[in-house]
Amino acid sequence: MRPRELITLLSGAVLLAFSALVCGSITGNAAPLRIVAIGASNTHGWYVGNQGAYPAQLQAMLRAKGIDAQVTNAGVPFDTTAMMLRRVDKDVPNGTDVAILQPGGNDLRFFGSREQRAANIAEMARRLRARGSR
């Protein structure tokens, strides 16, 4: 992942998390904002370690802005979207406010098709929305 793509991703995630926080504040939710980042090596933190991975960095950024957020890293190295789809219901528990899908490019590296990758991502998004995650 290029630095510019990571910055764009983090910026979008911060905006999404902030939106979820505002919605939670309106309803009087005092619990921390629950965010799960599910993906492959780029989510897991391959070569940068757990604290260097973007989910930990996102949590630190949100907390620095005074947002009580718990960001869970559900990244698995070498994962494909098919593998993510099999584990999305387990790894993103009910009650998750925001889910960040970051599948990476392993499907194409491991002989998957673009069409199947898109279908897997769409199904994960559908499942997460149906359970109330943004």
PDB file of C-alpha atoms in Angstrom, residues 2-122:
ATOM      1  CA  ARG A   2       1.325   3.407  -0.941  1.00  0.00           C
ATOM      2  CA  PRO A   3       1.609   6.095   1.749  1.00  0.00           C
ATOM      3  CA  ARG A   4      -0.979   8.285   0.006  1.00  0.00           C
ATOM      4  CA  GLU A   5      -3.462   5.367  -0.069  1.00  0.00           C
ATOM      5  CA  LEU A   6      -2.875   4.735   3.636  1.00  0.00           C
ATOM      6  CA  ILE A   7      -3.435   8.400   4.466  1.00  0.00           C
ATOM      7  CA  THR A   8      -6.648   8.411   2.423  1.00  0.00           C
ATOM      8  CA  LEU A   9      -7.778   5.232   4.151  1.00  0.00           C
ATOM      9  CA  LEU A  10      -7.024   6.582   7.613  1.00  0.00           C
ATOM     10  CA  SER A  11      -8.681   9.908   6.832  1.00  0.00           C
ATOM     11  CA  GLY A  12     -11.809   8.121   5.654  1.00  0.00           C
ATOM     12  CA  ALA A  13     -11.780   5.860   8.689  1.00  0.00           C
ATOM     13  CA  VAL A  14     -11.440   8.824  11.039  1.00  0.00           C
ATOM     14  CA  LEU A  15     -14.345  10.618   9.352  1.00  0.00           C
ATOM     15  CA  LEU A  16     -16.447   7.473   9.497  1.00  0.00           C
ATOM     16  CA  ALA A  17     -15.591   6.880  13.139  1.00  0.00           C
ATOM     17  CA  PHE A  18     -16.395  10.506  13.973  1.00  0.00           C
ATOM     18  CA  SER A  19     -19.758  10.209  12.206  1.00  0.00           C
ATOM     19  CA  ALA A  20     -20.530   7.090  14.194  1.00  0.00           C
ATOM     20  CA  LEU A  21     -19.523   8.889  17.376  1.00  0.00           C
ATOM     21  CA  VAL A  22     -21.890  11.760  16.639  1.00  0.00           C
ATOM     22  CA  CYS A  23     -24.728   9.316  15.978  1.00  0.00           C
ATOM     23  CA  GLY A  24     -23.932   7.483  19.209  1.00  0.00           C
ATOM     24  CA  SER A  25     -23.809  10.748  21.166  1.00  0.00           C
ATOM     25  CA  ILE A  26     -27.257  11.715  19.944  1.00  0.00           C
ATOM     26  CA  THR A  27     -28.690   8.497  21.362  1.00  0.00           C
ATOM     27  CA  GLY A  28     -26.833   8.966  24.657  1.00  0.00           C
ATOM     28  CA  ASN A  29     -24.453   6.044  24.155  1.00  0.00           C
ATOM     29  CA  ALA A  30     -21.731   6.360  26.817  1.00  0.00           C
ATOM     30  CA  ALA A  31     -19.864   3.216  25.716  1.00  0.00           C
ATOM     31  CA  PRO A  32     -16.654   3.545  23.722  1.00  0.00           C
ATOM     32  CA  LEU A  33     -16.929   3.602  19.959  1.00  0.00           C
ATOM     33  CA  ARG A  34     -16.269   0.010  18.837  1.00  0.00           C
ATOM     34  CA  ILE A  35     -14.354  -0.265  15.571  1.00  0.00           C
ATOM     35  CA  VAL A  36     -13.065  -3.460  13.971  1.00  0.00           C
ATOM     36  CA  ALA A  37     -10.557  -3.364  11.121  1.00  0.00           C
ATOM     37  CA  ILE A  38     -10.748  -6.607   9.157  1.00  0.00           C
ATOM     38  CA  GLY A  39      -8.294  -7.325   6.391  1.00  0.00           C
ATOM     39  CA  ALA A  40      -5.085  -9.012   5.338  1.00  0.00           C
ATOM     40  CA  SER A  41      -1.392  -8.259   5.965  1.00  0.00           C
ATOM     41  CA  ASN A  42      -1.867  -4.523   5.427  1.00  0.00           C
ATOM     42  CA  THR A  43      -4.337  -4.459   8.335  1.00  0.00           C
ATOM     43  CA  HIS A  44      -2.437  -6.937  10.495  1.00  0.00           C
ATOM     44  CA  GLY A  45       0.697  -4.804  10.413  1.00  0.00           C
ATOM     45  CA  TRP A  46       3.068  -7.026   8.481  1.00  0.00           C
ATOM     46  CA  TYR A  47       6.611  -5.720   9.094  1.00  0.00           C
ATOM     47  CA  VAL A  48       5.489  -2.848  11.329  1.00  0.00           C
ATOM     48  CA  GLY A  49       4.203  -4.791  14.319  1.00  0.00           C
ATOM     49  CA  ASN A  50       0.970  -4.477  16.242  1.00  0.00           C
ATOM     50  CA  GLN A  51       1.527  -0.912  17.471  1.00  0.00           C
ATOM     51  CA  GLY A  52       2.643   0.250  14.037  1.00  0.00           C
ATOM     52  CA  ALA A  53      -0.396  -1.228  12.290  1.00  0.00           C
ATOM     53  CA  TYR A  54      -3.029   1.234  11.147  1.00  0.00           C
ATOM     54  CA  PRO A  55      -5.752   0.012  13.581  1.00  0.00           C
ATOM     55  CA  ALA A  56      -3.522   0.899  16.553  1.00  0.00           C
ATOM     56  CA  GLN A  57      -2.585   4.189  14.906  1.00  0.00           C
ATOM     57  CA  LEU A  58      -6.269   4.974  14.267  1.00  0.00           C
ATOM     58  CA  GLN A  59      -7.147   4.287  17.896  1.00  0.00           C
ATOM     59  CA  ALA A  60      -4.343   6.585  19.049  1.00  0.00           C
ATOM     60  CA  MET A  61      -5.464   9.333  16.632  1.00  0.00           C
ATOM     61  CA  LEU A  62      -9.076   9.119  17.790  1.00  0.00           C
ATOM     62  CA  ARG A  63      -8.129   9.132  21.470  1.00  0.00           C
ATOM     63  CA  ALA A  64      -5.824  12.108  20.894  1.00  0.00           C
ATOM     64  CA  LYS A  65      -8.903  13.949  19.606  1.00  0.00           C
ATOM     65  CA  GLY A  66     -10.816  13.004  22.754  1.00  0.00           C
ATOM     66  CA  ILE A  67     -12.858  10.229  21.131  1.00  0.00           C
ATOM     67  CA  ASP A  68     -13.227   7.141  23.324  1.00  0.00           C
ATOM     68  CA  ALA A  69     -12.652   4.432  20.736  1.00  0.00           C
ATOM     69  CA  GLN A  70     -11.595   0.820  20.866  1.00  0.00           C
ATOM     70  CA  VAL A  71     -10.135  -0.318  17.538  1.00  0.00           C
ATOM     71  CA  THR A  72      -9.699  -4.076  17.162  1.00  0.00           C
ATOM     72  CA  ASN A  73      -7.221  -5.419  14.636  1.00  0.00           C
ATOM     73  CA  ALA A  74      -8.745  -8.410  12.807  1.00  0.00           C
ATOM     74  CA  GLY A  75      -6.075  -8.558  10.117  1.00  0.00           C
ATOM     75  CA  VAL A  76      -4.658 -11.924   9.025  1.00  0.00           C
ATOM     76  CA  PRO A  77      -1.540 -12.112   6.835  1.00  0.00           C
ATOM     77  CA  PHE A  78      -2.078 -13.613   3.365  1.00  0.00           C
ATOM     78  CA  ASP A  79      -5.866 -13.523   3.769  1.00  0.00           C
ATOM     79  CA  THR A  80      -8.084 -13.368   0.712  1.00  0.00           C
ATOM     80  CA  THR A  81     -11.586 -11.930   0.538  1.00  0.00           C
ATOM     81  CA  ALA A  82     -12.986 -15.485   0.521  1.00  0.00           C
ATOM     82  CA  MET A  83     -11.209 -16.168   3.834  1.00  0.00           C
ATOM     83  CA  MET A  84     -12.359 -12.814   5.229  1.00  0.00           C
ATOM     84  CA  LEU A  85     -15.937 -13.616   4.240  1.00  0.00           C
ATOM     85  CA  ARG A  86     -15.751 -16.904   6.156  1.00  0.00           C
ATOM     86  CA  ARG A  87     -14.595 -15.156   9.334  1.00  0.00           C
ATOM     87  CA  VAL A  88     -16.360 -11.767   9.158  1.00  0.00           C
ATOM     88  CA  ASP A  89     -19.285 -12.816  11.377  1.00  0.00           C
ATOM     89  CA  LYS A  90     -16.940 -14.166  14.059  1.00  0.00           C
ATOM     90  CA  ASP A  91     -14.271 -11.455  13.905  1.00  0.00           C
ATOM     91  CA  VAL A  92     -16.673  -8.511  13.761  1.00  0.00           C
ATOM     92  CA  PRO A  93     -18.964  -9.129  16.734  1.00  0.00           C
ATOM     93  CA  ASN A  94     -22.499  -7.848  17.096  1.00  0.00           C
ATOM     94  CA  GLY A  95     -22.449  -4.369  18.571  1.00  0.00           C
ATOM     95  CA  THR A  96     -19.543  -3.186  16.434  1.00  0.00           C
ATOM     96  CA  ASP A  97     -20.218   0.451  15.529  1.00  0.00           C
ATOM     97  CA  VAL A  98     -17.835   0.718  12.572  1.00  0.00           C
ATOM     98  CA  ALA A  99     -16.220  -2.016  10.490  1.00  0.00           C
ATOM     99  CA  ILE A 100     -13.326  -1.169   8.197  1.00  0.00           C
ATOM    100  CA  LEU A 101     -12.866  -3.617   5.313  1.00  0.00           C
ATOM    101  CA  GLN A 102      -9.291  -3.533   4.009  1.00  0.00           C
ATOM    102  CA  PRO A 103      -8.843  -6.679   1.890  1.00  0.00           C
ATOM    103  CA  GLY A 104      -5.588  -5.873   0.100  1.00  0.00           C
ATOM    104  CA  GLY A 105      -4.674  -7.648  -3.121  1.00  0.00           C
ATOM    105  CA  ASN A 106      -4.128 -11.274  -2.161  1.00  0.00           C
ATOM    106  CA  ASP A 107      -7.040 -12.535  -4.265  1.00  0.00           C
ATOM    107  CA  LEU A 108      -5.246 -11.571  -7.431  1.00  0.00           C
ATOM    108  CA  ARG A 109      -1.895 -12.858  -6.149  1.00  0.00           C
ATOM    109  CA  PHE A 110      -3.429 -16.238  -5.314  1.00  0.00           C
ATOM    110  CA  PHE A 111      -5.362 -16.750  -8.564  1.00  0.00           C
ATOM    111  CA  GLY A 112      -8.678 -15.200  -7.538  1.00  0.00           C
ATOM    112  CA  SER A 113     -10.782 -13.208  -9.977  1.00  0.00           C
ATOM    113  CA  ARG A 114     -11.718  -9.541  -9.727  1.00  0.00           C
ATOM    114  CA  GLU A 115     -15.378 -10.491 -10.004  1.00  0.00           C
ATOM    115  CA  GLN A 116     -15.239 -12.928  -7.071  1.00  0.00           C
ATOM    116  CA  ARG A 117     -13.250 -10.403  -5.012  1.00  0.00           C
ATOM    117  CA  ALA A 118     -15.929  -7.747  -5.653  1.00  0.00           C
ATOM    118  CA  ALA A 119     -18.717 -10.206  -4.798  1.00  0.00           C
ATOM    119  CA  ASN A 120     -16.998 -11.202  -1.525  1.00  0.00           C
ATOM    120  CA  ILE A 121     -16.521  -7.570  -0.497  1.00  0.00           C
ATOM    121  CA  ALA A 122     -20.151  -6.764  -1.343  1.00  0.00           C
TER     122      ALA A 122
END
